[in-house]
Amino acid sequence: MFDVFSAQDYLWEVVGTLEPPFRGICSYVLTDKMFQKGCGGSEHHHNYEGGLMIHTAEIMKLCMANTDINHNVLATAVIWHDYHKIYEYKWNDKENKVDKLDYRKMIGHVAGSFGEFWSLTEEMDDLKKEDRLAIAHCMLSLS
């Protein structure tokens, strides 16, 4: 089991093994303070501050056990797949619960995460087209 700190350490450890540009694409998410404190859900799983980081580390651990898959692509997809949950949920200190935000119904984390990934990587000359498509496919399949 992970806590927020061990989850963050584990994710950085995995990202450190990736080749450029994957490392930079993943660092974009991991350095986001909203991601670091984000909630992974509102009712069932990881519904607390930092839950998104823990959820991401747990998924990463499962995925990295598969040795037959391109880890650059898979790790990038795992880190990005729920990224936009930072706009769906917010921890409410006063009521000690997760608040659901309008973004959840209006856009959703799947579309939002994909859109930001796609936009960020659009002009990257060092990211192969097939890797970009494979990441997008995995992101959309994981969600």
mmCIF file of C-alpha atoms in Angstrom:
data_model
loop_
_atom_site.group_PDB
_atom_site.id
_atom_site.type_symbol
_atom_site.label_atom_id
_atom_site.label_comp_id
_atom_site.label_asym_id
_atom_site.label_seq_id
_atom_site.Cartn_x
_atom_site.Cartn_y
_atom_site.Cartn_z
ATOM 1 C CA MET A 1 0.000 0.000 0.000
ATOM 2 C CA PHE A 2 1.053 3.531 -0.725
ATOM 3 C CA ASP A 3 0.699 6.746 1.205
ATOM 4 C CA VAL A 4 0.931 10.073 -0.630
ATOM 5 C CA PHE A 5 4.700 10.371 -0.137
ATOM 6 C CA SER A 6 5.594 6.818 -1.123
ATOM 7 C CA ALA A 7 3.237 7.083 -4.117
ATOM 8 C CA GLN A 8 4.973 10.227 -5.303
ATOM 9 C CA ASP A 9 8.410 8.647 -4.768
ATOM 10 C CA TYR A 10 7.389 5.538 -6.685
ATOM 11 C CA LEU A 11 5.996 7.526 -9.623
ATOM 12 C CA TRP A 12 9.172 9.612 -9.841
ATOM 13 C CA GLU A 13 11.230 6.414 -9.680
ATOM 14 C CA VAL A 14 9.338 4.988 -12.661
ATOM 15 C CA VAL A 15 9.520 8.281 -14.591
ATOM 16 C CA GLY A 16 13.278 8.341 -13.995
ATOM 17 C CA THR A 17 13.588 5.116 -16.007
ATOM 18 C CA LEU A 18 11.772 6.521 -19.039
ATOM 19 C CA GLU A 19 13.428 7.869 -22.163
ATOM 20 C CA PRO A 20 13.048 11.471 -23.253
ATOM 21 C CA PRO A 21 10.520 12.857 -24.234
ATOM 22 C CA PHE A 22 8.318 10.553 -22.117
ATOM 23 C CA ARG A 23 10.061 11.690 -18.941
ATOM 24 C CA GLY A 24 9.235 15.335 -19.673
ATOM 25 C CA ILE A 25 5.627 14.594 -20.589
ATOM 26 C CA CYS A 26 5.152 12.747 -17.285
ATOM 27 C CA SER A 27 6.993 15.402 -15.270
ATOM 28 C CA TYR A 28 4.445 17.923 -16.511
ATOM 29 C CA VAL A 29 1.751 16.097 -14.535
ATOM 30 C CA LEU A 30 3.803 15.043 -11.514
ATOM 31 C CA THR A 31 4.974 18.594 -10.805
ATOM 32 C CA ASP A 32 1.427 19.967 -10.859
ATOM 33 C CA LYS A 33 0.483 20.849 -7.247
ATOM 34 C CA MET A 34 -3.177 20.190 -8.047
ATOM 35 C CA PHE A 35 -2.287 16.643 -9.126
ATOM 36 C CA GLN A 36 -0.229 16.085 -5.990
ATOM 37 C CA LYS A 37 -3.190 17.004 -3.777
ATOM 38 C CA GLY A 38 -5.974 15.795 -6.058
ATOM 39 C CA CYS A 39 -8.766 13.452 -5.040
ATOM 40 C CA GLY A 40 -9.120 10.198 -6.950
ATOM 41 C CA GLY A 41 -12.896 10.099 -6.676
ATOM 42 C CA SER A 42 -15.812 11.405 -4.662
ATOM 43 C CA GLU A 43 -17.487 8.394 -3.102
ATOM 44 C CA HIS A 44 -15.861 5.017 -3.649
ATOM 45 C CA HIS A 45 -12.112 4.885 -4.128
ATOM 46 C CA HIS A 46 -9.324 7.299 -3.229
ATOM 47 C CA ASN A 47 -11.852 9.914 -2.144
ATOM 48 C CA TYR A 48 -9.477 12.025 -0.101
ATOM 49 C CA GLU A 49 -6.792 14.649 -0.622
ATOM 50 C CA GLY A 50 -3.802 12.966 -2.269
ATOM 51 C CA GLY A 51 -5.939 10.033 -3.404
ATOM 52 C CA LEU A 52 -5.270 10.723 -7.084
ATOM 53 C CA MET A 53 -1.505 10.300 -6.562
ATOM 54 C CA ILE A 54 -2.049 7.040 -4.669
ATOM 55 C CA HIS A 55 -4.502 5.716 -7.285
ATOM 56 C CA THR A 56 -2.035 6.533 -10.058
ATOM 57 C CA ALA A 57 0.817 4.751 -8.230
ATOM 58 C CA GLU A 58 -1.331 1.658 -7.657
ATOM 59 C CA ILE A 59 -2.280 1.469 -11.338
ATOM 60 C CA MET A 60 1.367 2.059 -12.299
ATOM 61 C CA LYS A 61 2.554 -0.800 -10.099
ATOM 62 C CA LEU A 62 0.084 -3.184 -11.740
ATOM 63 C CA CYS A 63 1.014 -2.042 -15.246
ATOM 64 C CA MET A 64 4.780 -2.114 -14.723
ATOM 65 C CA ALA A 65 4.567 -5.802 -13.797
ATOM 66 C CA ASN A 66 3.838 -6.510 -17.477
ATOM 67 C CA THR A 67 7.194 -6.932 -19.183
ATOM 68 C CA ASP A 68 5.806 -7.380 -22.691
ATOM 69 C CA ILE A 69 4.663 -3.782 -23.123
ATOM 70 C CA ASN A 70 6.532 -0.601 -24.014
ATOM 71 C CA HIS A 71 6.996 0.937 -20.563
ATOM 72 C CA ASN A 72 7.573 4.425 -21.987
ATOM 73 C CA VAL A 73 4.121 4.404 -23.550
ATOM 74 C CA LEU A 74 2.342 2.616 -20.722
ATOM 75 C CA ALA A 75 3.801 4.706 -17.879
ATOM 76 C CA THR A 76 2.959 7.923 -19.711
ATOM 77 C CA ALA A 77 -0.620 6.748 -20.267
ATOM 78 C CA VAL A 78 -1.014 5.757 -16.618
ATOM 79 C CA ILE A 79 0.179 9.140 -15.353
ATOM 80 C CA TRP A 80 -2.048 11.043 -17.753
ATOM 81 C CA HIS A 81 -5.207 8.887 -17.763
ATOM 82 C CA ASP A 82 -6.913 10.493 -14.745
ATOM 83 C CA TYR A 83 -5.010 13.773 -14.660
ATOM 84 C CA HIS A 84 -8.061 15.978 -15.197
ATOM 85 C CA LYS A 85 -9.754 14.615 -12.101
ATOM 86 C CA ILE A 86 -8.077 17.676 -10.581
ATOM 87 C CA TYR A 87 -10.891 19.664 -12.221
ATOM 88 C CA GLU A 88 -13.671 17.209 -11.298
ATOM 89 C CA TYR A 89 -13.088 16.928 -7.558
ATOM 90 C CA LYS A 90 -11.873 19.214 -4.809
ATOM 91 C CA TRP A 91 -11.248 18.448 -1.164
ATOM 92 C CA ASN A 92 -13.509 20.443 1.164
ATOM 93 C CA ASP A 93 -11.674 20.993 4.472
ATOM 94 C CA LYS A 94 -14.682 22.507 6.219
ATOM 95 C CA GLU A 95 -16.975 19.553 5.564
ATOM 96 C CA ASN A 96 -14.223 16.918 5.431
ATOM 97 C CA LYS A 97 -15.446 15.559 2.104
ATOM 98 C CA VAL A 98 -14.882 15.699 -1.636
ATOM 99 C CA ASP A 99 -16.885 18.241 -3.613
ATOM 100 C CA LYS A 100 -17.928 17.348 -7.167
ATOM 101 C CA LEU A 101 -17.249 20.205 -9.587
ATOM 102 C CA ASP A 102 -19.178 21.174 -12.735
ATOM 103 C CA TYR A 103 -16.265 20.103 -14.962
ATOM 104 C CA ARG A 104 -17.199 16.501 -14.107
ATOM 105 C CA LYS A 105 -20.471 16.695 -16.025
ATOM 106 C CA MET A 106 -19.573 19.355 -18.575
ATOM 107 C CA ILE A 107 -16.321 17.863 -19.918
ATOM 108 C CA GLY A 108 -15.064 14.996 -17.756
ATOM 109 C CA HIS A 109 -11.595 13.826 -16.886
ATOM 110 C CA VAL A 110 -11.291 11.370 -19.773
ATOM 111 C CA ALA A 111 -11.883 13.981 -22.474
ATOM 112 C CA GLY A 112 -9.982 16.672 -20.579
ATOM 113 C CA SER A 113 -6.898 14.550 -19.880
ATOM 114 C CA PHE A 114 -6.788 13.367 -23.474
ATOM 115 C CA GLY A 115 -7.260 16.894 -24.837
ATOM 116 C CA GLU A 116 -4.472 18.391 -22.766
ATOM 117 C CA PHE A 117 -2.107 15.505 -23.574
ATOM 118 C CA TRP A 118 -2.896 15.780 -27.280
ATOM 119 C CA SER A 119 -2.408 19.540 -27.296
ATOM 120 C CA LEU A 120 0.828 19.406 -25.276
ATOM 121 C CA THR A 121 2.399 16.789 -27.529
ATOM 122 C CA GLU A 122 1.165 18.129 -30.870
ATOM 123 C CA GLU A 123 4.366 19.991 -31.753
ATOM 124 C CA MET A 124 6.855 17.601 -30.148
ATOM 125 C CA ASP A 125 9.316 16.566 -32.841
ATOM 126 C CA ASP A 126 10.977 13.959 -30.625
ATOM 127 C CA LEU A 127 7.772 12.032 -29.897
ATOM 128 C CA LYS A 128 7.012 9.502 -32.623
ATOM 129 C CA LYS A 129 3.514 9.613 -34.077
ATOM 130 C CA GLU A 130 2.951 5.924 -33.287
ATOM 131 C CA ASP A 131 3.986 6.441 -29.648
ATOM 132 C CA ARG A 132 1.661 9.427 -29.311
ATOM 133 C CA LEU A 133 -1.227 7.402 -30.716
ATOM 134 C CA ALA A 134 -0.379 4.410 -28.502
ATOM 135 C CA ILE A 135 -0.381 6.634 -25.397
ATOM 136 C CA ALA A 136 -3.705 8.159 -26.398
ATOM 137 C CA HIS A 137 -5.153 4.692 -27.016
ATOM 138 C CA CYS A 138 -3.999 3.461 -23.593
ATOM 139 C CA MET A 139 -5.304 6.589 -21.855
ATOM 140 C CA LEU A 140 -8.709 6.210 -23.388
ATOM 141 C CA SER A 141 -8.739 2.459 -22.694
ATOM 142 C CA LEU A 142 -7.704 2.864 -19.035
ATOM 143 C CA SER A 143 -10.419 5.378 -18.261
#
